[in-house]
Amino acid sequence: MNPKEIATPYTTAQIFNIIRQNGEINRMGITEISGVSKSTISHQINKLLKLGFIEEKAPLDSSQRKLKLKIRGEIGHVAGIFLGTTKLTIIIFTLDMRIVAEKNYFLDSISEPESCNREIIKQLKTLCQAQHIDSLWGIGIGFPFPVNFREGKPDSPPNVPLWHGYPLKQLYEQEFGCPVLVDNDVNVMALGEGYMGCTQNEPNFLFIKVGTGIGAGLIVDGIIYRGANGCAGDIGHIAVDGSSVQCHCGNRGCLEAVAGGKALAAKAEQKAASGESPFLAARLKANGHLKAVDINDGAIEGDLTCIQLIKDAGHAIGEVSAKLVNFFNPSSIVVGGGLSGFGNLFIGAIRESVIRRSLHLATYELNVCISELKQKSGPTGAGTLILDHIFSSEEFSTTLERLPFTTPHSSANSVQI
Ligand SMILES: [Zn+2]
């Protein structure tokens, strides 16, 4: 036997995931990626064809004679749920991540977990019924607070204390009878961007969400890095050099207290009150308060104070990002969240600080960009999270056993994996 085959015994799940990640691929392509023999690949592919998980189709280009393999995405569905401060997005995907249904909802408040989750469950069931979907293969959820990933429970969420320890995973598993994974919003956004956004096929990158708070998702070797206790990427409380501004966490100079949405709105109100910015003063007088969007509008109008506020925030984020770049050496930094709407002015300031403060080798090919998926990165990542789980080598057999589907080819139970 080929020694490489012994060292890397490709399972049916791994072959399936190569096909899944490549969209359409011929047998030769799978052999090249996996590095195992044609006969082993052929054996695994025949299993998958018999199960009805994949199909072979003729290539569109008649000059390519080899049959292409693709997964039969339509045989099942998963849901990606993403909750912002008040906005809920639910997307139902096929197994190859095509969108079957998408809906956005506004919730009055998310402070009380019981009523909030009952509403989300009701909306997901309604969406499934409308699409004649009897059962889901899995549900991925992204919520805007720290989550104990293993247990699927929020952990000490700062603004919604009633959610602490609320059994989210258990509740959704009971309601829908399928596997459920719950993670924090930034991690699922990073996964979404890596799956079909601007960092597709990049195994090491950093996703920074800049909204009211600031957090990062770290993709390392193609998977999310959660750290020992699941709170890796909490960069909002890294100190910015020379700042002593008070943060709600009790420390001073935290990035979130310098460049988060709430901090910027407060600074804008100070600038308006001091008469430094006529634009902001007029907005404050009209609305009684200022938001990040007012700063953006002012910058578009050419208000120098607004432009400087955006640049300063970008430089602060860039300064902290440079520390991460020196430590982690990502190929890209993707910036998402509400404040990424500041656009090129903001991204340019982040890029400038990162390059100025990082090692040359680490920034030689570093890409700093705005999230391509924007609002879709969260629900897309939630869908990816659960699909990666149910089709992992560890869960693949269980996924087959759990599912009552029959295919035109055979019964799932008749094939041993
Ligand atoms: Zn802090």
Short mmCIF file of C-alpha atoms and ligand atoms in Angstrom, two decimals:
data_model
loop_
_atom_site.label_atom_id
_atom_site.label_comp_id
_atom_site.label_asym_id
_atom_site.label_seq_id
_atom_site.Cartn_x
_atom_site.Cartn_y
_atom_site.Cartn_z
CA MET A 1 0.00 0.00 0.00
CA ASN A 2 1.13 3.54 -0.74
CA PRO A 3 2.64 4.88 2.54
CA LYS A 4 0.91 8.21 1.95
CA GLU A 5 -2.41 6.40 2.02
CA ILE A 6 -1.64 4.93 5.42
CA ALA A 7 -0.60 8.34 6.75
CA THR A 8 -3.73 10.06 5.42
CA PRO A 9 -6.64 7.61 5.41
CA TYR A 10 -9.26 9.68 3.66
CA THR A 11 -12.73 8.95 4.92
CA THR A 12 -15.94 9.27 2.99
CA ALA A 13 -16.65 12.51 4.87
CA GLN A 14 -13.36 14.04 3.79
CA ILE A 15 -13.94 13.20 0.13
CA PHE A 16 -17.47 14.60 0.44
CA ASN A 17 -16.07 17.83 1.88
CA ILE A 18 -13.55 18.19 -0.95
CA ILE A 19 -16.46 18.04 -3.40
CA ARG A 20 -18.51 20.39 -1.21
CA GLN A 21 -15.76 22.99 -1.01
CA ASN A 22 -14.96 22.91 -4.70
CA GLY A 23 -18.49 23.11 -6.09
CA GLU A 24 -17.84 20.86 -9.09
CA ILE A 25 -14.75 18.72 -9.43
CA ASN A 26 -13.69 15.64 -11.39
CA ARG A 27 -12.12 12.50 -9.92
CA MET A 28 -8.63 13.56 -10.99
CA GLY A 29 -9.04 16.85 -9.09
CA ILE A 30 -10.05 15.00 -5.92
CA THR A 31 -7.05 12.70 -6.29
CA GLU A 32 -4.73 15.70 -6.60
CA ILE A 33 -6.18 17.47 -3.53
CA SER A 34 -6.35 14.38 -1.33
CA GLY A 35 -3.09 12.78 -2.45
CA VAL A 36 -4.54 9.28 -2.19
CA SER A 37 -4.91 6.62 -4.86
CA LYS A 38 -7.51 6.63 -7.61
CA SER A 39 -8.90 3.30 -6.40
CA THR A 40 -9.49 4.60 -2.87
CA ILE A 41 -11.11 7.74 -4.21
CA SER A 42 -13.27 5.70 -6.55
CA HIS A 43 -14.41 3.47 -3.69
CA GLN A 44 -15.41 6.47 -1.54
CA ILE A 45 -17.14 8.23 -4.43
CA ASN A 46 -19.20 5.14 -5.21
CA LYS A 47 -20.37 5.11 -1.59
CA LEU A 48 -21.43 8.75 -1.84
CA LEU A 49 -23.20 8.17 -5.17
CA LYS A 50 -25.04 5.20 -3.67
CA LEU A 51 -26.08 7.30 -0.69
CA GLY A 52 -27.45 9.93 -3.05
CA PHE A 53 -25.27 12.65 -1.55
CA ILE A 54 -23.50 13.45 -4.82
CA GLU A 55 -24.14 13.17 -8.54
CA GLU A 56 -22.04 13.01 -11.66
CA LYS A 57 -22.77 15.39 -14.47
CA ALA A 58 -21.35 16.12 -17.88
CA PRO A 59 -19.21 19.30 -18.02
CA LEU A 60 -20.79 22.32 -19.70
CA ASP A 61 -17.66 22.77 -21.80
CA SER A 62 -17.68 19.93 -24.35
CA SER A 63 -13.87 20.12 -24.69
CA GLN A 64 -13.63 18.75 -21.14
CA ARG A 65 -14.53 15.10 -21.35
CA LYS A 66 -14.32 14.14 -17.70
CA LEU A 67 -17.55 13.91 -15.67
CA LYS A 68 -17.81 16.40 -12.82
CA LEU A 69 -18.98 15.49 -9.34
CA LYS A 70 -21.17 17.81 -7.30
CA ILE A 71 -23.15 17.43 -4.14
CA ARG A 72 -26.93 17.12 -4.38
CA GLY A 73 -27.62 20.22 -2.32
CA GLU A 74 -31.37 20.00 -2.74
CA ILE A 75 -31.72 16.84 -0.64
CA GLY A 76 -31.58 18.79 2.63
CA HIS A 77 -31.69 22.18 4.28
CA VAL A 78 -30.02 24.01 7.15
CA ALA A 79 -30.87 27.36 8.72
CA GLY A 80 -28.50 30.22 9.56
CA ILE A 81 -29.84 32.57 12.25
CA PHE A 82 -28.10 35.84 13.02
CA LEU A 83 -29.19 38.33 15.64
CA GLY A 84 -27.95 41.90 15.83
CA THR A 85 -28.93 44.42 18.49
CA THR A 86 -32.53 44.36 17.27
CA LYS A 87 -32.37 42.97 13.74
CA LEU A 88 -32.86 39.28 13.11
CA THR A 89 -31.91 37.57 9.84
CA ILE A 90 -32.87 33.99 9.02
CA ILE A 91 -31.66 32.25 5.87
CA ILE A 92 -32.52 28.71 4.83
CA PHE A 93 -29.79 27.12 2.71
CA THR A 94 -29.55 23.95 0.66
CA LEU A 95 -26.64 21.67 1.56
CA ASP A 96 -24.51 23.43 -1.08
CA MET A 97 -25.30 26.83 0.45
CA ARG A 98 -27.80 28.06 -2.11
CA ILE A 99 -30.33 30.40 -0.52
CA VAL A 100 -33.85 28.98 -0.46
CA ALA A 101 -35.47 31.65 1.70
CA GLU A 102 -34.28 34.77 3.48
CA LYS A 103 -36.09 37.05 5.86
CA ASN A 104 -35.20 40.04 8.01
CA TYR A 105 -37.17 40.98 11.09
CA PHE A 106 -36.96 43.79 13.63
CA LEU A 107 -37.38 42.79 17.26
CA ASP A 108 -38.57 45.43 19.71
CA SER A 109 -36.06 44.32 22.31
CA ILE A 110 -33.77 41.37 22.95
CA SER A 111 -33.41 41.98 26.68
CA GLU A 112 -35.66 39.06 27.67
CA PRO A 113 -34.43 35.69 26.26
CA GLU A 114 -37.62 33.62 26.61
CA SER A 115 -39.89 35.85 24.51
CA CYS A 116 -37.11 36.71 22.08
CA ASN A 117 -36.28 33.07 21.31
CA ARG A 118 -39.95 32.05 21.12
CA GLU A 119 -40.33 34.73 18.44
CA ILE A 120 -37.24 33.52 16.53
CA ILE A 121 -38.48 29.90 16.69
CA LYS A 122 -41.93 30.99 15.45
CA GLN A 123 -40.41 32.89 12.52
CA LEU A 124 -38.13 29.99 11.53
CA LYS A 125 -41.03 27.51 11.64
CA THR A 126 -43.16 29.84 9.52
CA LEU A 127 -40.35 30.20 6.98
CA CYS A 128 -39.89 26.40 6.81
CA GLN A 129 -43.63 25.85 6.33
CA ALA A 130 -43.76 28.42 3.53
CA GLN A 131 -41.00 26.47 1.74
CA HIS A 132 -42.63 23.07 2.50
CA ILE A 133 -39.57 22.02 4.49
CA ASP A 134 -40.59 19.38 7.06
CA SER A 135 -37.27 19.08 8.85
CA LEU A 136 -33.93 20.82 8.97
CA TRP A 137 -30.59 18.99 8.99
CA GLY A 138 -29.11 21.53 11.36
CA ILE A 139 -29.24 25.10 12.64
CA GLY A 140 -26.33 27.51 13.11
CA ILE A 141 -26.85 30.58 15.28
CA GLY A 142 -24.82 33.77 15.81
CA PHE A 143 -25.74 35.97 18.77
CA PRO A 144 -24.26 39.37 19.70
CA PHE A 145 -22.60 38.42 22.99
CA PRO A 146 -20.06 36.01 24.47
CA VAL A 147 -21.14 32.39 24.06
CA ASN A 148 -19.88 29.24 25.73
CA PHE A 149 -19.57 27.34 22.43
CA ARG A 150 -19.38 23.85 23.90
CA GLU A 151 -22.55 24.28 25.95
CA GLY A 152 -24.33 26.60 23.54
CA LYS A 153 -25.14 29.12 26.28
CA PRO A 154 -24.45 32.86 26.58
CA ASP A 155 -21.79 33.70 29.12
CA SER A 156 -22.05 36.96 31.09
CA PRO A 157 -23.44 39.10 28.24
CA PRO A 158 -22.73 42.70 29.31
CA ASN A 159 -25.92 44.42 28.08
CA VAL A 160 -28.45 41.59 28.40
CA PRO A 161 -27.76 39.92 31.79
CA LEU A 162 -30.92 37.75 31.69
CA TRP A 163 -29.36 35.73 28.85
CA HIS A 164 -26.52 34.42 31.04
CA GLY A 165 -26.64 30.60 31.00
CA TYR A 166 -29.84 30.49 28.92
CA PRO A 167 -29.86 27.00 27.26
CA LEU A 168 -30.02 28.12 23.62
CA LYS A 169 -28.59 24.98 22.04
CA GLN A 170 -30.87 22.72 24.06
CA LEU A 171 -33.98 24.80 23.32
CA TYR A 172 -33.48 24.82 19.52
CA GLU A 173 -32.50 21.12 19.45
CA GLN A 174 -35.71 20.24 21.28
CA GLU A 175 -37.85 22.44 19.03
CA PHE A 176 -36.37 21.30 15.71
CA GLY A 177 -34.94 17.83 16.48
CA CYS A 178 -31.66 18.51 14.70
CA PRO A 179 -28.08 19.49 15.66
CA VAL A 180 -27.67 23.13 16.70
CA LEU A 181 -24.51 25.18 17.22
CA VAL A 182 -24.43 28.63 18.80
CA ASP A 183 -21.49 31.01 18.55
CA ASN A 184 -20.81 34.71 18.98
CA ASP A 185 -21.59 37.08 16.10
CA VAL A 186 -17.98 37.87 15.14
CA ASN A 187 -16.95 34.23 14.81
CA VAL A 188 -19.81 33.38 12.47
CA MET A 189 -19.21 36.55 10.41
CA ALA A 190 -15.58 35.46 9.96
CA LEU A 191 -16.72 32.01 8.84
CA GLY A 192 -19.16 33.53 6.34
CA GLU A 193 -16.53 35.81 4.85
CA GLY A 194 -14.14 32.89 4.53
CA TYR A 195 -16.75 30.71 2.86
CA MET A 196 -17.94 33.05 0.14
CA GLY A 197 -16.65 36.57 0.82
CA CYS A 198 -13.41 38.35 0.08
CA THR A 199 -11.21 35.82 1.91
CA GLN A 200 -12.38 32.64 0.18
CA ASN A 201 -9.63 30.02 0.20
CA GLU A 202 -7.50 32.02 2.66
CA PRO A 203 -6.71 29.73 5.61
CA ASN A 204 -5.32 32.46 7.92
CA PHE A 205 -7.13 35.76 8.25
CA LEU A 206 -8.60 38.17 10.75
CA PHE A 207 -12.17 39.48 10.68
CA ILE A 208 -12.74 42.64 12.73
CA LYS A 209 -16.28 43.71 13.52
CA VAL A 210 -16.58 47.40 14.36
CA GLY A 211 -19.96 48.43 15.68
CA THR A 212 -21.01 49.58 19.13
CA GLY A 213 -18.38 47.12 20.34
CA ILE A 214 -15.25 45.84 18.62
CA GLY A 215 -14.30 42.17 18.32
CA ALA A 216 -12.32 39.87 16.06
CA GLY A 217 -12.75 36.39 14.60
CA LEU A 218 -9.53 34.48 13.92
CA ILE A 219 -9.47 31.89 11.16
CA VAL A 220 -6.41 29.69 11.62
CA ASP A 221 -5.65 26.88 9.18
CA GLY A 222 -9.16 27.22 7.82
CA ILE A 223 -11.03 26.89 11.11
CA ILE A 224 -12.18 29.35 13.73
CA TYR A 225 -9.79 29.72 16.65
CA ARG A 226 -11.75 30.00 19.92
CA GLY A 227 -8.95 29.70 22.46
CA ALA A 228 -8.94 27.87 25.78
CA ASN A 229 -12.19 29.38 27.10
CA GLY A 230 -13.88 30.46 23.88
CA CYS A 231 -13.16 34.18 24.14
CA ALA A 232 -10.26 34.50 21.68
CA GLY A 233 -10.56 37.64 19.57
CA ASP A 234 -11.98 39.93 22.24
CA ILE A 235 -9.77 42.77 21.01
CA GLY A 236 -12.14 45.57 22.09
CA HIS A 237 -10.40 45.73 25.46
CA ILE A 238 -6.80 45.87 24.27
CA ALA A 239 -5.37 49.25 25.32
CA VAL A 240 -4.59 51.92 22.72
CA ASP A 241 -1.25 53.65 23.38
CA GLY A 242 -1.58 57.05 25.04
CA SER A 243 -5.33 56.82 25.75
CA SER A 244 -6.75 57.01 29.26
CA VAL A 245 -10.44 57.16 28.37
CA GLN A 246 -12.63 55.19 30.79
CA CYS A 247 -14.11 51.91 29.42
CA HIS A 248 -17.28 50.24 30.73
CA CYS A 249 -15.15 47.18 31.62
CA GLY A 250 -13.43 49.20 34.35
CA ASN A 251 -10.10 49.65 32.57
CA ARG A 252 -8.84 52.70 30.72
CA GLY A 253 -7.81 53.24 27.10
CA CYS A 254 -9.62 50.18 25.66
CA LEU A 255 -9.99 50.16 21.86
CA GLU A 256 -13.78 49.96 22.16
CA ALA A 257 -13.85 53.07 24.36
CA VAL A 258 -11.73 54.92 21.77
CA ALA A 259 -13.08 53.74 18.41
CA GLY A 260 -16.41 51.90 19.03
CA GLY A 261 -19.66 53.36 17.68
CA LYS A 262 -20.83 54.61 21.07
CA ALA A 263 -17.49 56.30 21.78
CA LEU A 264 -17.49 58.02 18.38
CA ALA A 265 -21.04 59.30 18.87
CA ALA A 266 -20.01 60.76 22.24
CA LYS A 267 -16.95 62.44 20.69
CA ALA A 268 -19.11 63.84 17.90
CA GLU A 269 -21.49 65.37 20.46
CA GLN A 270 -18.50 67.01 22.20
CA LYS A 271 -17.30 68.45 18.88
CA ALA A 272 -20.80 69.73 18.13
CA ALA A 273 -21.12 71.35 21.56
CA SER A 274 -17.69 73.00 21.32
CA GLY A 275 -18.58 74.57 17.97
CA GLU A 276 -15.75 72.73 16.22
CA SER A 277 -18.09 71.22 13.65
CA PRO A 278 -21.00 73.28 12.28
CA PHE A 279 -22.31 70.19 10.49
CA LEU A 280 -22.49 68.10 13.68
CA ALA A 281 -23.90 71.05 15.65
CA ALA A 282 -26.77 71.35 13.15
CA ARG A 283 -27.47 67.60 13.30
CA LEU A 284 -27.39 67.62 17.10
CA LYS A 285 -29.80 70.53 17.19
CA ALA A 286 -32.15 68.75 14.76
CA ASN A 287 -32.10 65.27 16.36
CA GLY A 288 -31.09 65.82 19.99
CA HIS A 289 -28.32 63.22 19.72
CA LEU A 290 -25.69 62.02 17.25
CA LYS A 291 -24.91 58.61 15.77
CA ALA A 292 -22.04 57.21 13.72
CA VAL A 293 -24.09 57.77 10.58
CA ASP A 294 -24.03 61.54 11.24
CA ILE A 295 -20.23 61.45 11.25
CA ASN A 296 -20.28 59.58 7.96
CA ASP A 297 -22.69 62.09 6.42
CA GLY A 298 -20.48 64.95 7.64
CA ALA A 299 -17.38 63.36 6.09
CA ILE A 300 -19.19 62.99 2.77
CA GLU A 301 -20.09 66.71 2.97
CA GLY A 302 -16.41 67.51 3.54
CA ASP A 303 -16.65 68.41 7.25
CA LEU A 304 -13.03 68.23 8.44
CA THR A 305 -13.92 67.29 12.03
CA CYS A 306 -15.95 64.29 10.84
CA ILE A 307 -13.14 63.24 8.50
CA GLN A 308 -10.66 63.44 11.38
CA LEU A 309 -12.94 61.45 13.73
CA ILE A 310 -13.10 58.62 11.18
CA LYS A 311 -9.34 58.73 10.55
CA ASP A 312 -8.55 58.71 14.29
CA ALA A 313 -10.82 55.70 14.85
CA GLY A 314 -9.17 53.89 11.92
CA HIS A 315 -5.70 54.66 13.24
CA ALA A 316 -6.60 53.31 16.71
CA ILE A 317 -7.99 50.08 15.20
CA GLY A 318 -4.92 49.86 12.95
CA GLU A 319 -2.59 50.26 15.92
CA VAL A 320 -4.19 47.33 17.77
CA SER A 321 -4.43 45.32 14.53
CA ALA A 322 -0.67 45.80 13.98
CA LYS A 323 0.00 43.97 17.25
CA LEU A 324 -2.17 41.10 16.02
CA VAL A 325 -0.49 41.12 12.60
CA ASN A 326 2.96 40.87 14.19
CA PHE A 327 1.77 38.01 16.38
CA PHE A 328 -0.47 36.08 13.99
CA ASN A 329 0.68 37.02 10.44
CA PRO A 330 -2.72 36.83 8.69
CA SER A 331 -3.00 37.13 4.90
CA SER A 332 -5.97 39.52 5.23
CA ILE A 333 -7.77 41.78 7.66
CA VAL A 334 -11.46 42.03 6.79
CA VAL A 335 -13.41 44.84 8.44
CA GLY A 336 -17.17 44.38 8.90
CA GLY A 337 -19.93 45.67 11.19
CA GLY A 338 -21.83 48.96 11.05
CA LEU A 339 -18.79 51.27 11.10
CA SER A 340 -17.25 49.57 8.06
CA GLY A 341 -19.79 51.77 6.23
CA PHE A 342 -17.28 54.62 6.75
CA GLY A 343 -15.67 53.11 3.68
CA ASN A 344 -12.28 53.81 2.13
CA LEU A 345 -11.37 56.69 4.44
CA PHE A 346 -11.70 54.35 7.42
CA ILE A 347 -10.04 51.33 5.80
CA GLY A 348 -7.21 53.54 4.50
CA ALA A 349 -6.46 54.79 8.04
CA ILE A 350 -6.49 51.23 9.40
CA ARG A 351 -4.18 50.05 6.60
CA GLU A 352 -1.81 52.99 7.12
CA SER A 353 -1.42 52.29 10.86
CA VAL A 354 -1.05 48.55 10.37
CA ILE A 355 1.72 49.00 7.81
CA ARG A 356 3.49 51.65 9.89
CA ARG A 357 3.43 49.53 13.07
CA SER A 358 4.00 46.00 11.72
CA LEU A 359 6.99 44.01 10.56
CA HIS A 360 7.68 44.45 6.85
CA LEU A 361 7.53 40.72 6.17
CA ALA A 362 4.11 40.43 7.85
CA THR A 363 2.58 43.23 5.72
CA TYR A 364 4.36 42.42 2.46
CA GLU A 365 1.21 40.85 0.96
CA LEU A 366 -1.32 41.81 3.62
CA ASN A 367 -4.76 42.67 2.28
CA VAL A 368 -6.94 45.07 4.33
CA CYS A 369 -10.49 45.23 2.98
CA ILE A 370 -14.16 45.81 3.77
CA SER A 371 -16.43 42.78 4.21
CA GLU A 372 -17.76 41.72 0.82
CA LEU A 373 -20.83 39.94 2.19
CA LYS A 374 -21.71 42.85 4.50
CA GLN A 375 -25.02 42.01 6.29
CA LYS A 376 -25.05 38.49 4.84
CA SER A 377 -21.74 37.48 6.45
CA GLY A 378 -23.48 36.56 9.75
CA PRO A 379 -26.26 34.25 8.54
CA THR A 380 -23.95 32.79 5.86
CA GLY A 381 -21.38 31.99 8.54
CA ALA A 382 -24.07 30.47 10.78
CA GLY A 383 -25.08 28.16 7.91
CA THR A 384 -21.42 27.27 7.27
CA LEU A 385 -20.86 26.59 10.98
CA ILE A 386 -23.55 23.91 11.12
CA LEU A 387 -22.77 22.36 7.71
CA ASP A 388 -19.09 22.00 8.63
CA HIS A 389 -20.24 20.29 11.83
CA ILE A 390 -22.76 17.80 10.45
CA PHE A 391 -20.40 16.80 7.63
CA SER A 392 -17.26 16.60 9.78
CA SER A 393 -15.51 13.22 9.95
CA GLU A 394 -16.71 12.85 13.56
CA GLU A 395 -20.39 13.55 12.80
CA PHE A 396 -20.84 12.18 9.28
CA SER A 397 -22.09 8.73 10.33
CA THR A 398 -24.38 10.22 12.96
CA THR A 399 -25.76 12.62 10.37
CA LEU A 400 -26.64 9.68 8.14
CA GLU A 401 -28.26 7.71 10.94
CA ARG A 402 -30.30 10.67 12.09
CA LEU A 403 -31.74 11.45 8.71
CA PRO A 404 -34.82 9.63 7.54
CA PHE A 405 -34.30 10.52 3.89
CA THR A 406 -34.41 8.04 1.07
CA THR A 407 -32.88 8.74 -2.28
CA PRO A 408 -33.55 7.50 -5.80
CA HIS A 409 -30.37 5.48 -5.42
CA SER A 410 -30.66 3.68 -2.10
CA SER A 411 -31.46 3.86 1.57
CA ALA A 412 -28.86 5.69 3.66
CA ASN A 413 -28.80 2.84 6.15
CA SER A 414 -27.62 0.30 3.63
CA VAL A 415 -24.15 1.76 3.27
CA GLN A 416 -21.41 1.37 5.86
CA ILE A 417 -19.09 4.34 6.26
ZN ZN B 1 -12.52 47.79 28.27
#
